[in-house]
Short mmCIF file of N, CA and C in Angstrom, two decimals:
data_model
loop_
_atom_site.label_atom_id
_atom_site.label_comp_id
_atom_site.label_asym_id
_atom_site.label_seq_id
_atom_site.Cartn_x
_atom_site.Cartn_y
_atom_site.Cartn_z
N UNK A 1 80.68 -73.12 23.04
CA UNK A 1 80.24 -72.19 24.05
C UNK A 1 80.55 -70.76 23.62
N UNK A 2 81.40 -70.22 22.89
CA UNK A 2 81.80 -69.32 22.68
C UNK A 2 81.03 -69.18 21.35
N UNK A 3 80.55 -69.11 20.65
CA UNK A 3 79.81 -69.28 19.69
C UNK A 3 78.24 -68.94 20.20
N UNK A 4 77.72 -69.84 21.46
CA UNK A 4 76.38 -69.00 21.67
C UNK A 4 76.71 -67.61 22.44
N UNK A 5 78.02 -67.66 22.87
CA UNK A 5 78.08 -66.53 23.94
C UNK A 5 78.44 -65.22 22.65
N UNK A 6 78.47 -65.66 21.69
CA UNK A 6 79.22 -64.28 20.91
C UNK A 6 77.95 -64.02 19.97
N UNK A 7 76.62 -65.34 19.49
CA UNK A 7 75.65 -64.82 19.27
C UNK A 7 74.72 -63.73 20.32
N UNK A 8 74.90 -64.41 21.55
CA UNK A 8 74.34 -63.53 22.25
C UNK A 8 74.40 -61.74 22.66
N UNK A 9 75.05 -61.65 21.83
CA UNK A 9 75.79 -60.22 22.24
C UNK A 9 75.00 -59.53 21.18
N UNK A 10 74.60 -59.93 19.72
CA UNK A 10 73.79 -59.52 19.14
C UNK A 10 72.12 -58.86 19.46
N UNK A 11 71.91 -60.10 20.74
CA UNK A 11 70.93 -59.08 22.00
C UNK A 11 70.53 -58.35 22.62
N UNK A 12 71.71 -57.40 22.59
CA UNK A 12 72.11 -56.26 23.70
C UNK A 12 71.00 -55.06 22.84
N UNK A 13 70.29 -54.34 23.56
CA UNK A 13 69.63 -53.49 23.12
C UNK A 13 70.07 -52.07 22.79
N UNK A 14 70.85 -52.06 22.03
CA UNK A 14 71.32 -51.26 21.23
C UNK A 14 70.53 -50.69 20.17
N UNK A 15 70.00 -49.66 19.86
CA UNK A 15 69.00 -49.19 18.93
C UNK A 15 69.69 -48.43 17.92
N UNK A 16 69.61 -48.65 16.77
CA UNK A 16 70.31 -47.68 15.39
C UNK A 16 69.03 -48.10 14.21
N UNK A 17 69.14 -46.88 13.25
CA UNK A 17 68.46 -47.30 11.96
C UNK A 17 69.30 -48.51 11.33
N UNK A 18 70.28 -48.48 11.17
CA UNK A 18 71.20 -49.80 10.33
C UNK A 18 71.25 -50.22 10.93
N UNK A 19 72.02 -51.34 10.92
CA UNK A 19 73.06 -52.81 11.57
C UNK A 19 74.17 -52.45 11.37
N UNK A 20 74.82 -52.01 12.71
CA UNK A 20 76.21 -52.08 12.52
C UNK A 20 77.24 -52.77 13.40
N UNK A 21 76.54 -53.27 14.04
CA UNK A 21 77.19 -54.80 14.95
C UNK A 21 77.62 -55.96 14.13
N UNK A 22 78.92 -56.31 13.95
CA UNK A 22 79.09 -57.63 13.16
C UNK A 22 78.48 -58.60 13.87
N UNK A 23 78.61 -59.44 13.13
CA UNK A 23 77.49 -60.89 13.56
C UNK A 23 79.21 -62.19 14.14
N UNK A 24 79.20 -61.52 15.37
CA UNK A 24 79.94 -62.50 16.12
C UNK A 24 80.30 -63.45 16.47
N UNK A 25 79.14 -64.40 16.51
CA UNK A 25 78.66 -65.10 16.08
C UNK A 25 79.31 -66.20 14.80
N UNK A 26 79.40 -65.78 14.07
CA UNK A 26 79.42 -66.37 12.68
C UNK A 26 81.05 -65.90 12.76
N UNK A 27 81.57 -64.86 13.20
CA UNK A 27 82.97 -64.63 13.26
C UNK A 27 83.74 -65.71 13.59
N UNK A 28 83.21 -65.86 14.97
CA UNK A 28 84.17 -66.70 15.94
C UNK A 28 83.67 -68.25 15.28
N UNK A 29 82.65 -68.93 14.65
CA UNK A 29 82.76 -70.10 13.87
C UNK A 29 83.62 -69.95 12.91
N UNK A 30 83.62 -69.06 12.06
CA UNK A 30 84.30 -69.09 10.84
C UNK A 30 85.80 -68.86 11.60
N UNK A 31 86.17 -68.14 12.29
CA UNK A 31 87.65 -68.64 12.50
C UNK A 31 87.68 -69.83 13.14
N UNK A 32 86.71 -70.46 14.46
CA UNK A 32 87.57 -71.70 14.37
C UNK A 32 87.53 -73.20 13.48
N UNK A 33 86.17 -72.53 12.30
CA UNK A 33 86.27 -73.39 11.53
C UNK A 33 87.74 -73.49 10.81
N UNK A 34 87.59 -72.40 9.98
CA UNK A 34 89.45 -71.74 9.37
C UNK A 34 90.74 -72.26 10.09
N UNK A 35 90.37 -72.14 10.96
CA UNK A 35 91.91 -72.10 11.88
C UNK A 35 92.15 -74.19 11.86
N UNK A 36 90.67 -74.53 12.40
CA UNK A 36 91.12 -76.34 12.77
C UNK A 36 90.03 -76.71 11.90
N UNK A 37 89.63 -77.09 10.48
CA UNK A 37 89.07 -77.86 9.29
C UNK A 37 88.41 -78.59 10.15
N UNK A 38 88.95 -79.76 10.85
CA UNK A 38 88.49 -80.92 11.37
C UNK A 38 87.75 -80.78 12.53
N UNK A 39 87.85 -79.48 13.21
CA UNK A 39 87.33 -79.57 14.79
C UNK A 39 85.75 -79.18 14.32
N UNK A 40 84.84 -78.74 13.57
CA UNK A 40 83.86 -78.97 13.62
C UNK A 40 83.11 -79.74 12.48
N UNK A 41 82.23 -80.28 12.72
CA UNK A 41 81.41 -81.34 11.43
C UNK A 41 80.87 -79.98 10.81
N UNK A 42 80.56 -80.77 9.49
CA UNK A 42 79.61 -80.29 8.23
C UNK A 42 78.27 -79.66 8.96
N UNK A 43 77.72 -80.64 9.93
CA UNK A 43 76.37 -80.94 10.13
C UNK A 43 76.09 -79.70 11.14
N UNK A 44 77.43 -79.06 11.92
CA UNK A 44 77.03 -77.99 13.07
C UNK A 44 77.05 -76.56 12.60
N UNK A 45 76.46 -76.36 11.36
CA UNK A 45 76.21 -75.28 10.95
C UNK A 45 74.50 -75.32 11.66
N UNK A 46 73.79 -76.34 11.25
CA UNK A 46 72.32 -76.43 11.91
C UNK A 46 72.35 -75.74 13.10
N UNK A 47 72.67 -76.52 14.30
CA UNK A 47 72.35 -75.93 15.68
C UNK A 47 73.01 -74.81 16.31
N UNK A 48 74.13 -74.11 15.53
CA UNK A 48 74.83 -72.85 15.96
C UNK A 48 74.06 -71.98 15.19
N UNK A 49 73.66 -72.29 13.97
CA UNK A 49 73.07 -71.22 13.32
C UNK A 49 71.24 -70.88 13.84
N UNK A 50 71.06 -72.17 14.50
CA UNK A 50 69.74 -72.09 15.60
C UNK A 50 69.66 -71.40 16.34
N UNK A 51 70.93 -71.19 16.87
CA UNK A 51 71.52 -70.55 18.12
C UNK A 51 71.10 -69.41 18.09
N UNK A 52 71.90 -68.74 16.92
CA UNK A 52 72.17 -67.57 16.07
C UNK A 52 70.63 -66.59 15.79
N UNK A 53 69.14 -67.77 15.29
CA UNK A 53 67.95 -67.40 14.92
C UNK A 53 67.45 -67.10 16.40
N UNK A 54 67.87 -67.76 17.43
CA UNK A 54 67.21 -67.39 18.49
C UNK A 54 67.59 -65.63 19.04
N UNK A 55 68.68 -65.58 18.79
CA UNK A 55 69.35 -64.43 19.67
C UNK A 55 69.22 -63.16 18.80
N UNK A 56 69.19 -63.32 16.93
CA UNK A 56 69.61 -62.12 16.45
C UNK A 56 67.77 -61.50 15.94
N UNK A 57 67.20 -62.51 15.97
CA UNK A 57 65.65 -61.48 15.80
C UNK A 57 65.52 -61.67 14.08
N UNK A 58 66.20 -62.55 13.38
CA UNK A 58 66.58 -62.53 12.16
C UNK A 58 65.46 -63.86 11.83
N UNK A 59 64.43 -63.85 10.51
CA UNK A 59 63.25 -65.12 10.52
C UNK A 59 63.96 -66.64 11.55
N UNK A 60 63.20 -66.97 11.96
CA UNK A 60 63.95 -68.56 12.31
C UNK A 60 63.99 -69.57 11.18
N UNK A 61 64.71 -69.54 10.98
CA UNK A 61 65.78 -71.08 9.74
C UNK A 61 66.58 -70.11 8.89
N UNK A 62 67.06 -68.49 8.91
CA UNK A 62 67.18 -67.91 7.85
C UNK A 62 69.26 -68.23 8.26
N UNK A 63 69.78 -68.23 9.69
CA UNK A 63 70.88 -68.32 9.76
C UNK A 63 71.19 -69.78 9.67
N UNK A 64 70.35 -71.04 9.99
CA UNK A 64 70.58 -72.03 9.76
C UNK A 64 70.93 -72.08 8.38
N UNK A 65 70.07 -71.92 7.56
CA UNK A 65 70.42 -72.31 6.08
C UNK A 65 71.71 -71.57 6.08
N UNK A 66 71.71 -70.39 6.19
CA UNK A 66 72.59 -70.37 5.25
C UNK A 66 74.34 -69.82 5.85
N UNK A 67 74.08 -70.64 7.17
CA UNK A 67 75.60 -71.01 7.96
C UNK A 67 75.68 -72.69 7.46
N UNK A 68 74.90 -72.95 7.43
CA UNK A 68 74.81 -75.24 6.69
C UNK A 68 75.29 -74.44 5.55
N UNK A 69 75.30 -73.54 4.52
CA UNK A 69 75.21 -73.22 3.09
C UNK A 69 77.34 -72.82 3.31
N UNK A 70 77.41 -72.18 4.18
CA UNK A 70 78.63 -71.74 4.33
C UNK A 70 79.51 -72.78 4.94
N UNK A 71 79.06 -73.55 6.06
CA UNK A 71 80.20 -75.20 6.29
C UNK A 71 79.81 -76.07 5.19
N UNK A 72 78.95 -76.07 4.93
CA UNK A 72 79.21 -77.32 3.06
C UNK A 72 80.22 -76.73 2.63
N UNK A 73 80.35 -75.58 1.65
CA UNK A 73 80.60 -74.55 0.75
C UNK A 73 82.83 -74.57 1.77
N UNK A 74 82.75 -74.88 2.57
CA UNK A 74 83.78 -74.48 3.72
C UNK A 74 84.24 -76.47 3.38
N UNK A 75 83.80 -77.34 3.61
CA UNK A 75 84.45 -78.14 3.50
C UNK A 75 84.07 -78.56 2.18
N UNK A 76 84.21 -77.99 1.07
CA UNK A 76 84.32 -78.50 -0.26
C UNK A 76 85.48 -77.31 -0.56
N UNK A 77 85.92 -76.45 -0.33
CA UNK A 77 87.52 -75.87 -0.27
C UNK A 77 88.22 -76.57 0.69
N UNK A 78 87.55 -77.35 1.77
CA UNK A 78 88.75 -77.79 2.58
C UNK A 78 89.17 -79.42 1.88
N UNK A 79 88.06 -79.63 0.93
CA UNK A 79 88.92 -80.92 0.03
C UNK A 79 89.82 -80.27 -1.00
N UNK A 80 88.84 -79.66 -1.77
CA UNK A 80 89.90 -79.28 -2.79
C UNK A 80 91.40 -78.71 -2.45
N UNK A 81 91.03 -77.74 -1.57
CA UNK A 81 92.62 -77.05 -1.23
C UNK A 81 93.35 -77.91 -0.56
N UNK A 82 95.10 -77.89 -1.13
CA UNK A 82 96.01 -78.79 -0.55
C UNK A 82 96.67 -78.15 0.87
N UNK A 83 96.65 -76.93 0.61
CA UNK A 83 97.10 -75.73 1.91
C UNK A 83 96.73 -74.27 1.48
N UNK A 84 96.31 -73.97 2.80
CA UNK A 84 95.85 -72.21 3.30
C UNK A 84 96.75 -71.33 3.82
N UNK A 85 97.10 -70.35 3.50
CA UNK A 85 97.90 -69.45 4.10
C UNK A 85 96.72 -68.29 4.87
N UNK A 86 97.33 -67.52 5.29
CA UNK A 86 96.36 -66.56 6.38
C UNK A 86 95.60 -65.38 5.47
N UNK A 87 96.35 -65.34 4.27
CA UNK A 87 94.92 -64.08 3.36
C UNK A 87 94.11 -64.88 2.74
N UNK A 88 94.35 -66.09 2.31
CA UNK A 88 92.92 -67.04 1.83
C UNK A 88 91.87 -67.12 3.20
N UNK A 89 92.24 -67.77 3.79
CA UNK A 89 91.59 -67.72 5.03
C UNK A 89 90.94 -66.42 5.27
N UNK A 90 91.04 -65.49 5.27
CA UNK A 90 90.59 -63.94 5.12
C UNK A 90 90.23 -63.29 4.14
N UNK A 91 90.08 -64.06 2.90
CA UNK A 91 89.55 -63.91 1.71
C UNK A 91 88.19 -64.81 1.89
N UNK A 92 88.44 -65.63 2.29
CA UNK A 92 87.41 -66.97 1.98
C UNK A 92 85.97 -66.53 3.46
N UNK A 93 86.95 -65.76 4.72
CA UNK A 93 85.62 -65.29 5.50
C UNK A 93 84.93 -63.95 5.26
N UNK A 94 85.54 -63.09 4.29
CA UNK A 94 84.85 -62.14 3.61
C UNK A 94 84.13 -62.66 2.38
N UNK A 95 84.18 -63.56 2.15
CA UNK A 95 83.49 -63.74 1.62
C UNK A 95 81.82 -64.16 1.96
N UNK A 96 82.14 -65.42 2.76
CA UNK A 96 81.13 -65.57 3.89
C UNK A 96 80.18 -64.78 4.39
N UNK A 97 81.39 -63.75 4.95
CA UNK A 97 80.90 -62.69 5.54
C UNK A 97 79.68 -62.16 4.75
N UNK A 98 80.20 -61.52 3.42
CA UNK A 98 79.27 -61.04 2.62
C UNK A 98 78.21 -61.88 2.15
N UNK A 99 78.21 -63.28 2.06
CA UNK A 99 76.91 -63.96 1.74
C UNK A 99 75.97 -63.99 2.96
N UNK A 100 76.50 -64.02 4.23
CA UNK A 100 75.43 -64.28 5.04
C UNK A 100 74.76 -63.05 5.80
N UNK A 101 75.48 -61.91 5.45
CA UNK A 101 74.41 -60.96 5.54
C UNK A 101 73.97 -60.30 4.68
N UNK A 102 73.44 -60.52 3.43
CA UNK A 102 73.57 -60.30 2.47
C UNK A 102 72.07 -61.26 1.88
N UNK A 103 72.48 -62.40 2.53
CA UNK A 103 71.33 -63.40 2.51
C UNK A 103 70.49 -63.33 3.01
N UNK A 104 70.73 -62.83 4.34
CA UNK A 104 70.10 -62.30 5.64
C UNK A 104 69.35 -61.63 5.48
N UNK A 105 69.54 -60.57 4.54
CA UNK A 105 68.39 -59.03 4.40
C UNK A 105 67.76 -59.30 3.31
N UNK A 106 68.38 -60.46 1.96
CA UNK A 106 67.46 -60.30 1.40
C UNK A 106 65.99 -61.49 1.93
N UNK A 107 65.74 -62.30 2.97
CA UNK A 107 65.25 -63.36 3.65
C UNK A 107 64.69 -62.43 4.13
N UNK A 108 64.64 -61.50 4.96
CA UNK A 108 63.93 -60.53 5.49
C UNK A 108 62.99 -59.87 4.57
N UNK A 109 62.91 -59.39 3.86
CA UNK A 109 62.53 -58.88 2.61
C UNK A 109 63.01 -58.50 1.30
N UNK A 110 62.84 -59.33 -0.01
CA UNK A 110 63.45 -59.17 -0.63
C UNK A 110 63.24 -58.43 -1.45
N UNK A 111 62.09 -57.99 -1.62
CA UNK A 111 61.26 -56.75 -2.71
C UNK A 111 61.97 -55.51 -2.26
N UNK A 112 62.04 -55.28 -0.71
CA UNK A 112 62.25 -53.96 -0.85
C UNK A 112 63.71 -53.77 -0.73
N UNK A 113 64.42 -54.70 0.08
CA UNK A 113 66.05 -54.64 0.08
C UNK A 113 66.93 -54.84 -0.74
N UNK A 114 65.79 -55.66 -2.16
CA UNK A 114 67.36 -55.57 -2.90
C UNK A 114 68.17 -54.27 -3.45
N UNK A 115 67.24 -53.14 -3.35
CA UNK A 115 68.10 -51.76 -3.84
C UNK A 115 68.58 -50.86 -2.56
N UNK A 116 68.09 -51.67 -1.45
CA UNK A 116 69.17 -50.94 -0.14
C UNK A 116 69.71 -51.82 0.56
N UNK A 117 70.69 -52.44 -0.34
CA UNK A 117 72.08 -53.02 -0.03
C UNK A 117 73.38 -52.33 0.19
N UNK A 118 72.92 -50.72 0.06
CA UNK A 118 74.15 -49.88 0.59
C UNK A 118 73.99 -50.22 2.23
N UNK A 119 72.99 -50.60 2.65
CA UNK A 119 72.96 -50.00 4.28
C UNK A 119 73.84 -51.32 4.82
N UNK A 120 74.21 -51.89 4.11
CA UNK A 120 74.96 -53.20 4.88
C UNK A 120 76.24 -52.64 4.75
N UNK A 121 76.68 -51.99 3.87
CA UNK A 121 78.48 -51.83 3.72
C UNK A 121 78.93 -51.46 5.02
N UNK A 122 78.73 -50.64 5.97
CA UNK A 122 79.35 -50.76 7.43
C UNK A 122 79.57 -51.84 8.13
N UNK A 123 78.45 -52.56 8.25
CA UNK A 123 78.60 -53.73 8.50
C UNK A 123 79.64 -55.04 8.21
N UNK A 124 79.15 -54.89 6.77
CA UNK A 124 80.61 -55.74 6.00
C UNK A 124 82.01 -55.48 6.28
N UNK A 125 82.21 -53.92 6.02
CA UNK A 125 83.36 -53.94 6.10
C UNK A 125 83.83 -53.60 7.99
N UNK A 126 83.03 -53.67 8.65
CA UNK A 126 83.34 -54.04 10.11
C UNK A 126 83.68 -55.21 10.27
N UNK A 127 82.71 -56.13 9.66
CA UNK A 127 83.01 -57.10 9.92
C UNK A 127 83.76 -58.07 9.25
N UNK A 128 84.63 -57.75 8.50
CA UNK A 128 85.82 -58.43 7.64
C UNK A 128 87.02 -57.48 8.31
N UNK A 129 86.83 -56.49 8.25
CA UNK A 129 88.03 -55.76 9.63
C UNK A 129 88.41 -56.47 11.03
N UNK A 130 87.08 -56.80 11.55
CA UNK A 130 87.17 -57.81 12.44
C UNK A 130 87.88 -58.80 12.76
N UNK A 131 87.51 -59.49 11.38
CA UNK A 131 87.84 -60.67 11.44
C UNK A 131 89.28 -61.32 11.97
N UNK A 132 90.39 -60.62 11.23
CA UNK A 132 91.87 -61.00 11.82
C UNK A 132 92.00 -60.90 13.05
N UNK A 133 91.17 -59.90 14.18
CA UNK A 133 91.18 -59.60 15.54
C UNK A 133 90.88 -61.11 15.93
N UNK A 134 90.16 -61.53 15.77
CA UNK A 134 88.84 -62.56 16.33
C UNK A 134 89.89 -63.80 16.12
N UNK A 135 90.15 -64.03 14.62
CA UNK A 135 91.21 -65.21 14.15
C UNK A 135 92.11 -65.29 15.48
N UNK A 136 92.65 -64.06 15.41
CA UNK A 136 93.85 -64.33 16.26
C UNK A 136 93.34 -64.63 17.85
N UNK A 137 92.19 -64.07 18.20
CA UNK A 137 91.89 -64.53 19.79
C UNK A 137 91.66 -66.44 19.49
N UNK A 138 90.85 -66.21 18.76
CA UNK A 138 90.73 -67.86 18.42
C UNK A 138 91.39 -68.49 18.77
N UNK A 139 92.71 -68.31 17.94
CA UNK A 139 94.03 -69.08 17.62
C UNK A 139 94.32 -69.09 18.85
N UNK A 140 94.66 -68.17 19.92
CA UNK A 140 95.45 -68.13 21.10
C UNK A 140 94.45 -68.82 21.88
N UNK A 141 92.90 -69.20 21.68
CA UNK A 141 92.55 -69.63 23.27
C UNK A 141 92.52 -71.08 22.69
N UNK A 142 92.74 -71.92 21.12
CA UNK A 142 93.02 -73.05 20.77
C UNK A 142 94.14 -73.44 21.03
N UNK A 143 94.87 -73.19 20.87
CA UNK A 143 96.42 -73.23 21.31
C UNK A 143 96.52 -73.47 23.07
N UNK A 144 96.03 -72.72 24.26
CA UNK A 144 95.89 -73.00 25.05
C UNK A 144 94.55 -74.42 25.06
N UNK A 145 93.52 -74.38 24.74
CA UNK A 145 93.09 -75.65 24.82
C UNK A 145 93.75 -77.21 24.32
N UNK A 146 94.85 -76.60 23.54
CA UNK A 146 95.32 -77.69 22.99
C UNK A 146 96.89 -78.34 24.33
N UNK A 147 97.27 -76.88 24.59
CA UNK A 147 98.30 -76.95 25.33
C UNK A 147 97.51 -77.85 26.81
N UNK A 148 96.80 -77.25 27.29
CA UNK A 148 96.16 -78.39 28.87
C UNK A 148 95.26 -79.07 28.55
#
Protein backbone atom coordinates (compact mmCIF):
# COMPACT_ATOMS: atom_id res chain seq x y z
CA UNK A 1 0.00 0.00 0.00
CA UNK A 2 2.60 2.32 0.62
CA UNK A 3 4.31 1.72 -2.47
CA UNK A 4 1.16 2.71 -4.69
CA UNK A 5 0.59 5.57 -2.32
CA UNK A 6 4.28 6.89 -2.76
CA UNK A 7 3.98 6.17 -6.65
CA UNK A 8 1.17 8.26 -6.59
CA UNK A 9 2.67 11.36 -5.49
CA UNK A 10 4.64 11.37 -8.68
CA UNK A 11 1.03 12.71 -10.02
CA UNK A 12 0.82 15.78 -8.37
CA UNK A 13 0.93 18.47 -11.01
CA UNK A 14 3.87 20.03 -10.46
CA UNK A 15 5.36 21.58 -13.67
CA UNK A 16 9.38 22.05 -14.15
CA UNK A 17 11.62 21.65 -17.34
CA UNK A 18 13.57 18.65 -15.45
CA UNK A 19 12.55 15.95 -13.06
CA UNK A 20 13.32 16.70 -9.87
CA UNK A 21 10.95 14.63 -7.76
CA UNK A 22 12.60 11.33 -6.68
CA UNK A 23 10.71 8.39 -7.75
CA UNK A 24 9.18 7.33 -4.33
CA UNK A 25 7.98 4.90 -5.34
CA UNK A 26 10.91 2.75 -6.08
CA UNK A 27 12.42 4.36 -2.75
CA UNK A 28 10.11 2.97 -0.37
CA UNK A 29 10.40 -0.75 -2.35
CA UNK A 30 13.95 -0.64 -2.36
CA UNK A 31 14.11 0.01 1.35
CA UNK A 32 11.67 -2.47 2.28
CA UNK A 33 13.11 -4.74 -0.04
CA UNK A 34 16.80 -3.91 1.76
CA UNK A 35 15.62 -3.76 5.09
CA UNK A 36 13.42 -7.57 5.03
CA UNK A 37 15.12 -9.80 1.75
CA UNK A 38 12.29 -12.19 2.32
CA UNK A 39 9.19 -9.93 2.71
CA UNK A 40 8.82 -9.44 -0.96
CA UNK A 41 9.02 -12.13 -3.97
CA UNK A 42 11.25 -11.83 -7.05
CA UNK A 43 8.02 -11.76 -9.09
CA UNK A 44 6.54 -8.21 -7.37
CA UNK A 45 8.70 -6.08 -9.20
CA UNK A 46 5.87 -6.70 -12.19
CA UNK A 47 2.77 -5.26 -10.53
CA UNK A 48 4.41 -2.37 -8.37
CA UNK A 49 6.33 -1.36 -11.21
CA UNK A 50 2.68 -1.41 -13.13
CA UNK A 51 1.69 0.62 -10.52
CA UNK A 52 4.51 2.92 -11.02
CA UNK A 53 3.69 3.06 -15.31
CA UNK A 54 0.28 4.03 -14.41
CA UNK A 55 0.97 7.04 -12.15
CA UNK A 56 4.45 8.43 -13.47
CA UNK A 57 3.43 9.14 -17.34
CA UNK A 58 6.70 7.13 -18.04
CA UNK A 59 5.98 4.42 -21.60
CA UNK A 60 3.87 1.52 -19.98
CA UNK A 61 6.23 -1.69 -19.32
CA UNK A 62 9.30 0.80 -19.08
CA UNK A 63 9.17 0.66 -14.90
CA UNK A 64 8.09 -2.90 -14.96
CA UNK A 65 11.11 -4.10 -16.70
CA UNK A 66 13.28 -2.57 -15.24
CA UNK A 67 12.10 -2.69 -11.31
CA UNK A 68 11.76 -7.04 -12.33
CA UNK A 69 15.56 -6.05 -13.68
CA UNK A 70 16.37 -4.51 -10.16
CA UNK A 71 14.49 -7.45 -7.68
CA UNK A 72 16.29 -10.26 -9.87
CA UNK A 73 19.60 -8.27 -9.80
CA UNK A 74 18.46 -7.63 -5.65
CA UNK A 75 18.01 -11.26 -4.93
CA UNK A 76 21.09 -12.57 -6.68
CA UNK A 77 23.19 -10.23 -3.97
CA UNK A 78 20.77 -11.43 -1.50
CA UNK A 79 22.24 -15.12 -2.28
CA UNK A 80 25.52 -14.31 -2.75
CA UNK A 81 25.95 -11.93 0.24
CA UNK A 82 26.40 -13.65 3.68
CA UNK A 83 25.55 -10.14 5.57
CA UNK A 84 24.72 -6.31 4.85
CA UNK A 85 25.64 -3.57 6.88
CA UNK A 86 23.74 -0.10 6.33
CA UNK A 87 26.34 1.61 3.57
CA UNK A 88 26.02 -1.51 1.28
CA UNK A 89 22.50 -1.27 1.53
CA UNK A 90 22.96 2.46 0.46
CA UNK A 91 25.44 1.69 -1.98
CA UNK A 92 23.49 -1.06 -3.60
CA UNK A 93 20.09 1.58 -3.75
CA UNK A 94 22.19 4.18 -5.46
CA UNK A 95 22.90 2.20 -7.46
CA UNK A 96 19.44 1.17 -8.47
CA UNK A 97 18.66 4.38 -8.12
CA UNK A 98 20.88 5.33 -10.96
CA UNK A 99 19.85 2.43 -13.29
CA UNK A 100 16.28 3.07 -13.14
CA UNK A 101 16.25 6.46 -14.03
CA UNK A 102 18.69 6.37 -16.17
CA UNK A 103 16.87 3.52 -17.99
CA UNK A 104 13.92 5.47 -17.77
CA UNK A 105 15.08 8.41 -20.04
CA UNK A 106 16.92 6.47 -22.12
CA UNK A 107 13.23 4.24 -22.93
CA UNK A 108 11.80 7.52 -23.47
CA UNK A 109 14.09 8.46 -26.09
CA UNK A 110 17.20 7.29 -26.67
CA UNK A 111 18.64 9.23 -29.69
CA UNK A 112 18.20 12.34 -28.15
CA UNK A 113 18.89 11.68 -24.30
CA UNK A 114 21.79 9.94 -24.38
CA UNK A 115 23.91 13.33 -24.35
CA UNK A 116 21.40 15.00 -21.82
CA UNK A 117 22.05 12.84 -19.04
CA UNK A 118 23.24 15.90 -17.09
CA UNK A 119 19.51 16.80 -16.52
CA UNK A 120 19.05 13.74 -14.29
CA UNK A 121 21.95 14.55 -11.72
CA UNK A 122 19.42 16.48 -9.37
CA UNK A 123 17.39 13.93 -9.40
CA UNK A 124 19.91 11.22 -8.58
CA UNK A 125 21.50 12.81 -6.17
CA UNK A 126 18.02 13.74 -4.42
CA UNK A 127 17.25 10.76 -4.63
CA UNK A 128 20.11 8.72 -3.04
CA UNK A 129 20.05 11.67 -0.34
CA UNK A 130 16.73 10.47 0.26
CA UNK A 131 17.15 7.41 0.58
CA UNK A 132 18.51 6.93 4.38
CA UNK A 133 15.37 9.28 5.31
CA UNK A 134 12.90 6.77 3.74
CA UNK A 135 15.13 3.51 5.06
CA UNK A 136 14.70 4.73 8.30
CA UNK A 137 10.75 5.57 8.11
CA UNK A 138 10.56 2.08 6.66
CA UNK A 139 12.40 0.49 9.34
CA UNK A 140 10.27 2.21 12.08
CA UNK A 141 6.73 1.50 10.54
CA UNK A 142 8.21 -2.47 10.06
CA UNK A 143 9.20 -2.72 13.35
CA UNK A 144 5.81 -1.51 14.51
CA UNK A 145 4.10 -3.95 12.05
CA UNK A 146 6.12 -6.52 13.37
CA UNK A 147 5.62 -5.40 17.02
CA UNK A 148 1.25 -5.74 16.75
Amino acid sequence: MTVVIASMITALPIITDYPILPPLGLLVILAWRLIRPGYWPVWAGFPLGLVDDIFSGQPFGSAVFLWSVVFILLEAIDRKAVSRDYWQDWLIASVAIIFVLIGGMLIVDFQSNILRLDLLLPQILLSILLYPFLARLIGAIDNWRVAS
